[in-house]
Short mmCIF file of C-alpha atoms in Angstrom, two decimals:
data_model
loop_
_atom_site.label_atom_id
_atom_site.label_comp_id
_atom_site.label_asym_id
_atom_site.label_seq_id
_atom_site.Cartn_x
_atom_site.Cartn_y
_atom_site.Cartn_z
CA UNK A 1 18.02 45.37 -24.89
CA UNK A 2 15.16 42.93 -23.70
CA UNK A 3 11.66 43.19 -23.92
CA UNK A 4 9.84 45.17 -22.07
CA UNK A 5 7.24 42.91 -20.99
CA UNK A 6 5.89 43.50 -17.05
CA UNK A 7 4.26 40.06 -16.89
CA UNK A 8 8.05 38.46 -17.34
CA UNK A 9 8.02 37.92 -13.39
CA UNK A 10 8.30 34.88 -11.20
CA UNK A 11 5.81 34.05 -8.38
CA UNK A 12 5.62 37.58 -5.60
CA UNK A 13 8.80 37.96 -3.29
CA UNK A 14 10.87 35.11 -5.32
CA UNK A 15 14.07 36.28 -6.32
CA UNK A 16 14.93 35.05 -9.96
CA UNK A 17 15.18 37.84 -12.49
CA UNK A 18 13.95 37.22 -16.03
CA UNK A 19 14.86 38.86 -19.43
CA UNK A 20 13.45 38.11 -22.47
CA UNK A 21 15.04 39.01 -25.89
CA UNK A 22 13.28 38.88 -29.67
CA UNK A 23 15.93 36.47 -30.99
CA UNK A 24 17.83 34.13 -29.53
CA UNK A 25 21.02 35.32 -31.19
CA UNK A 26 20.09 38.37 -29.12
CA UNK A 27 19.79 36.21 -25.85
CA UNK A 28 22.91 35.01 -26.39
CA UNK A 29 24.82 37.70 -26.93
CA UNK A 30 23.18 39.13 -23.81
CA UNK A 31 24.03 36.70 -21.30
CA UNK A 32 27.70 36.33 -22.45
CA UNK A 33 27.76 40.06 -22.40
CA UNK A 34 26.85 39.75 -18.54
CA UNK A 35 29.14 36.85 -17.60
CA UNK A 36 32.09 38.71 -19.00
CA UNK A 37 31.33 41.95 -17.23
CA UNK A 38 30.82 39.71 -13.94
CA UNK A 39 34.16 37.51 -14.91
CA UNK A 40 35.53 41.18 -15.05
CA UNK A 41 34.31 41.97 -11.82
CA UNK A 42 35.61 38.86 -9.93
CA UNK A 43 39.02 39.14 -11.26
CA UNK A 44 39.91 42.70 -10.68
CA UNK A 45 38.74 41.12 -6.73
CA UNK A 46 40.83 37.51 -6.51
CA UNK A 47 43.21 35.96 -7.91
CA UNK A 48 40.96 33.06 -9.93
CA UNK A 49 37.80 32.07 -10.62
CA UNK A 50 35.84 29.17 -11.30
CA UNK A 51 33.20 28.08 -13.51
CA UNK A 52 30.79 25.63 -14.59
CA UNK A 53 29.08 25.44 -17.95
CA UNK A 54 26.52 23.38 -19.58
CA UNK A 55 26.94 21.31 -22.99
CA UNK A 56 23.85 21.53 -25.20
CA UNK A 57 22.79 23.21 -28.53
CA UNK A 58 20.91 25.65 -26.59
CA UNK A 59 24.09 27.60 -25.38
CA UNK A 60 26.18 27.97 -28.80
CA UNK A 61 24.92 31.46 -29.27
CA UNK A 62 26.23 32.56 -25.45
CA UNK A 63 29.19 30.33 -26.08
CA UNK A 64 30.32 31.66 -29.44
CA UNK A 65 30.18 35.42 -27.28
CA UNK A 66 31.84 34.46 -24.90
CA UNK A 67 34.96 33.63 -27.52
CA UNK A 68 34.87 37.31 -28.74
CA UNK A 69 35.19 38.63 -25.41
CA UNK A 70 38.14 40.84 -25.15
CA UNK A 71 39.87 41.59 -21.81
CA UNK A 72 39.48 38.53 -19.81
CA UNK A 73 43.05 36.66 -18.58
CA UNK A 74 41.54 32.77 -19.02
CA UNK A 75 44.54 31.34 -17.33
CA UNK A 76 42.77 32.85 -13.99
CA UNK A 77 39.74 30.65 -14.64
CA UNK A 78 39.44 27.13 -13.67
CA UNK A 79 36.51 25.25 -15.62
CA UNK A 80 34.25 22.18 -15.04
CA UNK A 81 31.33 21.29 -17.06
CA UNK A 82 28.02 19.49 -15.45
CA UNK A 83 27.61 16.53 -16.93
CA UNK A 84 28.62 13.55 -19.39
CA UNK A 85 27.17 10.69 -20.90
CA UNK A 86 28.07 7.11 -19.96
CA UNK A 87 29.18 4.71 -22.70
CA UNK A 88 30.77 7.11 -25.36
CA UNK A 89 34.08 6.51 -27.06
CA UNK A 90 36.46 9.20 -25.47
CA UNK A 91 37.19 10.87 -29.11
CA UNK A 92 33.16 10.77 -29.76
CA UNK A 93 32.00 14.25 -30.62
CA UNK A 94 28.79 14.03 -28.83
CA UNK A 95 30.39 13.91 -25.33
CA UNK A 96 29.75 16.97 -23.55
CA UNK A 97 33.40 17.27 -23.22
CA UNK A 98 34.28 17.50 -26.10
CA UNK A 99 31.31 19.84 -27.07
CA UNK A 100 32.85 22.22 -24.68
CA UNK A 101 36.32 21.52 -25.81
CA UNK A 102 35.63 22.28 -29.63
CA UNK A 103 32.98 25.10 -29.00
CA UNK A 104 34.77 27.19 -26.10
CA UNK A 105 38.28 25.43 -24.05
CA UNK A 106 40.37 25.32 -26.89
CA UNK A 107 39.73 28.59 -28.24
CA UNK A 108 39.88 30.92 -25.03
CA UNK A 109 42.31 28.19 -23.12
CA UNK A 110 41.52 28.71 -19.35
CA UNK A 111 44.48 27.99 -16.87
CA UNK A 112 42.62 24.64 -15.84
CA UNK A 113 40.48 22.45 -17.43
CA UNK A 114 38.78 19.79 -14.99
CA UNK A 115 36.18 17.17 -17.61
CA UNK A 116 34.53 14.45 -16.66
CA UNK A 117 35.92 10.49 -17.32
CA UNK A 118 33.38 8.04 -17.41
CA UNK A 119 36.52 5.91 -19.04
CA UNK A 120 37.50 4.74 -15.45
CA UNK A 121 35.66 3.38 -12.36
CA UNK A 122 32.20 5.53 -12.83
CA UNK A 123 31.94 5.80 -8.70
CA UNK A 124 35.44 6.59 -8.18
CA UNK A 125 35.16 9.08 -11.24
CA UNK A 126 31.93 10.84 -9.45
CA UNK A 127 34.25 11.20 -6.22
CA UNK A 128 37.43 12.11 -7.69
CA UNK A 129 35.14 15.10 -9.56
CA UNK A 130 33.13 15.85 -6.64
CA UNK A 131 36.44 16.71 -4.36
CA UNK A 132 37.45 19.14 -6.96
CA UNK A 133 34.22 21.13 -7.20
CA UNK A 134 33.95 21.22 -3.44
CA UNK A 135 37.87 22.25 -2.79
CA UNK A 136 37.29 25.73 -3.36
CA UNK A 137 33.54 27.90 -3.52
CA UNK A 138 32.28 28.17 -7.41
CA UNK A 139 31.99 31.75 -9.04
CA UNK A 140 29.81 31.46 -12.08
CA UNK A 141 28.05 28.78 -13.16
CA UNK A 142 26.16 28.44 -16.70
CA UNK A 143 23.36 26.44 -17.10
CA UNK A 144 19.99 25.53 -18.99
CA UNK A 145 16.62 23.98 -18.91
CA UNK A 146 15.63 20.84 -20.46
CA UNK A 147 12.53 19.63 -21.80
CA UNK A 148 11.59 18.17 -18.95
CA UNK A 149 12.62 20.83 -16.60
CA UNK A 150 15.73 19.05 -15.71
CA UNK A 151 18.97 20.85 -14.63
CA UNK A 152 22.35 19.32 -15.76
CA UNK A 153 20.97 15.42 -15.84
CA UNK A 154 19.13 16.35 -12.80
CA UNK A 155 15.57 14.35 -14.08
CA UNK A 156 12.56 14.97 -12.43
CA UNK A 157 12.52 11.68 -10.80
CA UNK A 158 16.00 11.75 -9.96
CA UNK A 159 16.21 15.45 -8.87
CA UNK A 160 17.13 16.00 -4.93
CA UNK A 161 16.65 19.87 -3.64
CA UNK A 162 18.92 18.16 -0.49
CA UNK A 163 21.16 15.16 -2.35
CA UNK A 164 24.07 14.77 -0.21
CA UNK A 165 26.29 13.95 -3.00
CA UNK A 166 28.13 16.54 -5.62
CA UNK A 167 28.16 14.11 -8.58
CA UNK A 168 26.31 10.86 -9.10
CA UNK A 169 25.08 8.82 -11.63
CA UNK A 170 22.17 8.60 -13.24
CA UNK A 171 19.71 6.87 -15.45
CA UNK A 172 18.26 9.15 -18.35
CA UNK A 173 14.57 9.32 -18.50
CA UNK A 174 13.04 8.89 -21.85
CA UNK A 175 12.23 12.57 -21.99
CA UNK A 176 15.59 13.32 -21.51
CA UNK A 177 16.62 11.28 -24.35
CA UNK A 178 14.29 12.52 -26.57
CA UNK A 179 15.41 16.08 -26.39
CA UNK A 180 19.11 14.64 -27.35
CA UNK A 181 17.06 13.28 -31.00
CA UNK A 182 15.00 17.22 -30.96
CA UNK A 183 18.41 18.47 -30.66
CA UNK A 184 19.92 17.06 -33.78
CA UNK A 185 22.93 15.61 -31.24
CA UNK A 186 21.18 11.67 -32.36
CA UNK A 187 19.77 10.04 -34.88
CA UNK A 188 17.24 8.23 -32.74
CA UNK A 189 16.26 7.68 -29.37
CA UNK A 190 18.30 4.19 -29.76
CA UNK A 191 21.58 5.87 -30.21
CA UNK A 192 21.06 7.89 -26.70
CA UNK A 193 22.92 6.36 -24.23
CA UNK A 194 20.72 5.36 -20.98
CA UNK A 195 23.18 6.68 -18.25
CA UNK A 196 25.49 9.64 -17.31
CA UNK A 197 27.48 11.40 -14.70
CA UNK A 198 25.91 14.63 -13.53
CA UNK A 199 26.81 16.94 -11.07
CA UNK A 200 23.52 17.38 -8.18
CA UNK A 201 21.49 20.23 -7.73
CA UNK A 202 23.42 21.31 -4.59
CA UNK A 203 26.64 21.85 -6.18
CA UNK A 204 24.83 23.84 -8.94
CA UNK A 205 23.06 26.03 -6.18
CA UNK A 206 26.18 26.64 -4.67
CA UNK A 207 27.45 28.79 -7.45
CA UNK A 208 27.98 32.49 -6.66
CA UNK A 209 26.04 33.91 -9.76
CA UNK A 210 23.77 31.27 -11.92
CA UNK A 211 23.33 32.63 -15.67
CA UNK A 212 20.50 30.00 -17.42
CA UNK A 213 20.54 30.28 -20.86
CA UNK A 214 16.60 28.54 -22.54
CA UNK A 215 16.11 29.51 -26.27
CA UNK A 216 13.38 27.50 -28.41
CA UNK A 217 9.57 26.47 -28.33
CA UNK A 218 10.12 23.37 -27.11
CA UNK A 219 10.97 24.51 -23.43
CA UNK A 220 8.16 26.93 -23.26
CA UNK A 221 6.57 24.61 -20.98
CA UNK A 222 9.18 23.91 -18.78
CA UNK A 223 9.99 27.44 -18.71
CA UNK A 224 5.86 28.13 -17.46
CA UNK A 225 6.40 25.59 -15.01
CA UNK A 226 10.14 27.40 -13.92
CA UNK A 227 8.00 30.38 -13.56
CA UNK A 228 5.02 29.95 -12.65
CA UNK A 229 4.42 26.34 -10.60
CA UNK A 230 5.44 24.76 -7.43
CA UNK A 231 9.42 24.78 -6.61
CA UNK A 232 8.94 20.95 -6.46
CA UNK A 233 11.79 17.89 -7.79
CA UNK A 234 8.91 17.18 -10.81
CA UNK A 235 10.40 20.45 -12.15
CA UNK A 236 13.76 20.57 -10.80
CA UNK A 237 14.38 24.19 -12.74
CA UNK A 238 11.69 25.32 -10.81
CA UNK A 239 14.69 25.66 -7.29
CA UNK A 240 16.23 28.26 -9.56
CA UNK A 241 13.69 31.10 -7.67
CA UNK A 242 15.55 30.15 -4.65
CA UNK A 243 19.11 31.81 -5.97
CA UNK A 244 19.79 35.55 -4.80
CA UNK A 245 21.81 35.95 -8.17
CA UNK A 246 20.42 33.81 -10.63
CA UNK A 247 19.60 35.44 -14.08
CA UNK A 248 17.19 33.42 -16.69
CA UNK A 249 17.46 34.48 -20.23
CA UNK A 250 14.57 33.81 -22.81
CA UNK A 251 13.83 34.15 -26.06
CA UNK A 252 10.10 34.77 -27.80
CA UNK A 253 10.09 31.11 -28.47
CA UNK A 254 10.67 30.02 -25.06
CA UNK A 255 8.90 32.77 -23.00
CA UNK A 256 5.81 31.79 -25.26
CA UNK A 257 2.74 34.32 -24.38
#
């Protein structure tokens, strides 16, 4: 169960609903607990869903529930992921690709697997991707919160509340990279590659039902600023109040006090 704290509310008559939780296993667990029961839901309604998930430390606790989850037919979900670094051998472990692949894909095995290649032509790639997402509406998309407030690789100074493309790319700002050394995922901020593919805020919007998953002390800040400060681009997690069905799940670290 979360904590029962009354001040874990957004700004007045904004619509994002917060839970907190004493551990983050405990977040974790929660918010995969809720996607499956909404997974559930949709499926006993159409025929197939789709998602989109996020690649980052922050969401092996949800991930790892979601593998345990019994009852869910995964060759009724199609899957796309939000973003991917630009330079990385295709059999690196650090793409976000394969983070998905090793840490969720191959062990539940949805019907259809859609991943980024930044192998080929890196515009053609962003349209190729960008058709896909928009063929059909997306169900369920799972997401977090970067240091910097950033959404997929959605920076603050690259973040558009309006960008008329799906995917793009994009040049990572040095905060960005930094969290990728916080993270453990590089040895330095020299190993972080400068560029990636990301899928816009619009397409992320679009979802059905948002589930953001922010464990740790080191987003408490961009957490406040989710909360409690302007919906501007300089925080682009702050658009999240916007969502009728968007869920944020905390730990104590993150929430802060």
């Amino acid at each position: 169960m979360p904590i029962n704290l009354e001040s874990v509310r957004p700004l007045p008559a904004e619509r994002l609903h917060v839970e907190v939780y004493s551990t983050r296993t405990d977040m974790g667990n929660a918010a995969a607990h809720d996607v499956v029961k909404k997974m559930k839901e949709l499926l006993a309604e159409k025929e197939r869903i789709r998602m989109i998930f996020a690649a980052a430390p922050s969401q092996n606790e949800f991930l790892a529930g979601l593998t345990h989850a019994d009852g869910i037919d995964w060759s009724r979900v199609t899957v796309f992921h939000m973003d991917e670094y630009i330079g990385l051998p295709e059999d690196d472990p650090r793409r976000f690709s394969r983070f998905l692949a090793d840490r969720l894909f191959d062990i539940v095995r949805p019907g259809e697997v859609n991943l980024i290649n930044t192998s080929k032509g890196l515009e053609t790639e962003c349209k190729r991707y960008g058709e896909l997402l928009r063929a059909e509406p997306i169900d369920i998309v799972c997401l977090g919160i970067g240091e910097n407030g950033h959404v997929a690789f959605n920076d603050p100074w690259v973040a558009d509340f309006n960008d008329p493309k799906t995917v793009k790319i994009v040049q990572l700002d040095e905060a960005c990279r930094n969290q990728q050394v916080h993270d453990g995922c590089f040895p330095d901020l020299e190993a972080v590659p400068t560029h990636a593919i990301t899928l816009t805020i619009p397409i992320l919007m679009a979802g059905a039902y948002l589930y953001c998953i922010v464990p740790g002390k080191t987003k408490q800040n961009a957490v406040k600023r989710t909360l409690y400060g302007r919906i501007t681009p300089e925080c682009p997690a702050s658009v999240l109040r916007r969502h009728p069905n968007c869920t944020l799940y905390l730990d104590k670290d993150s929430y802060g006090n």
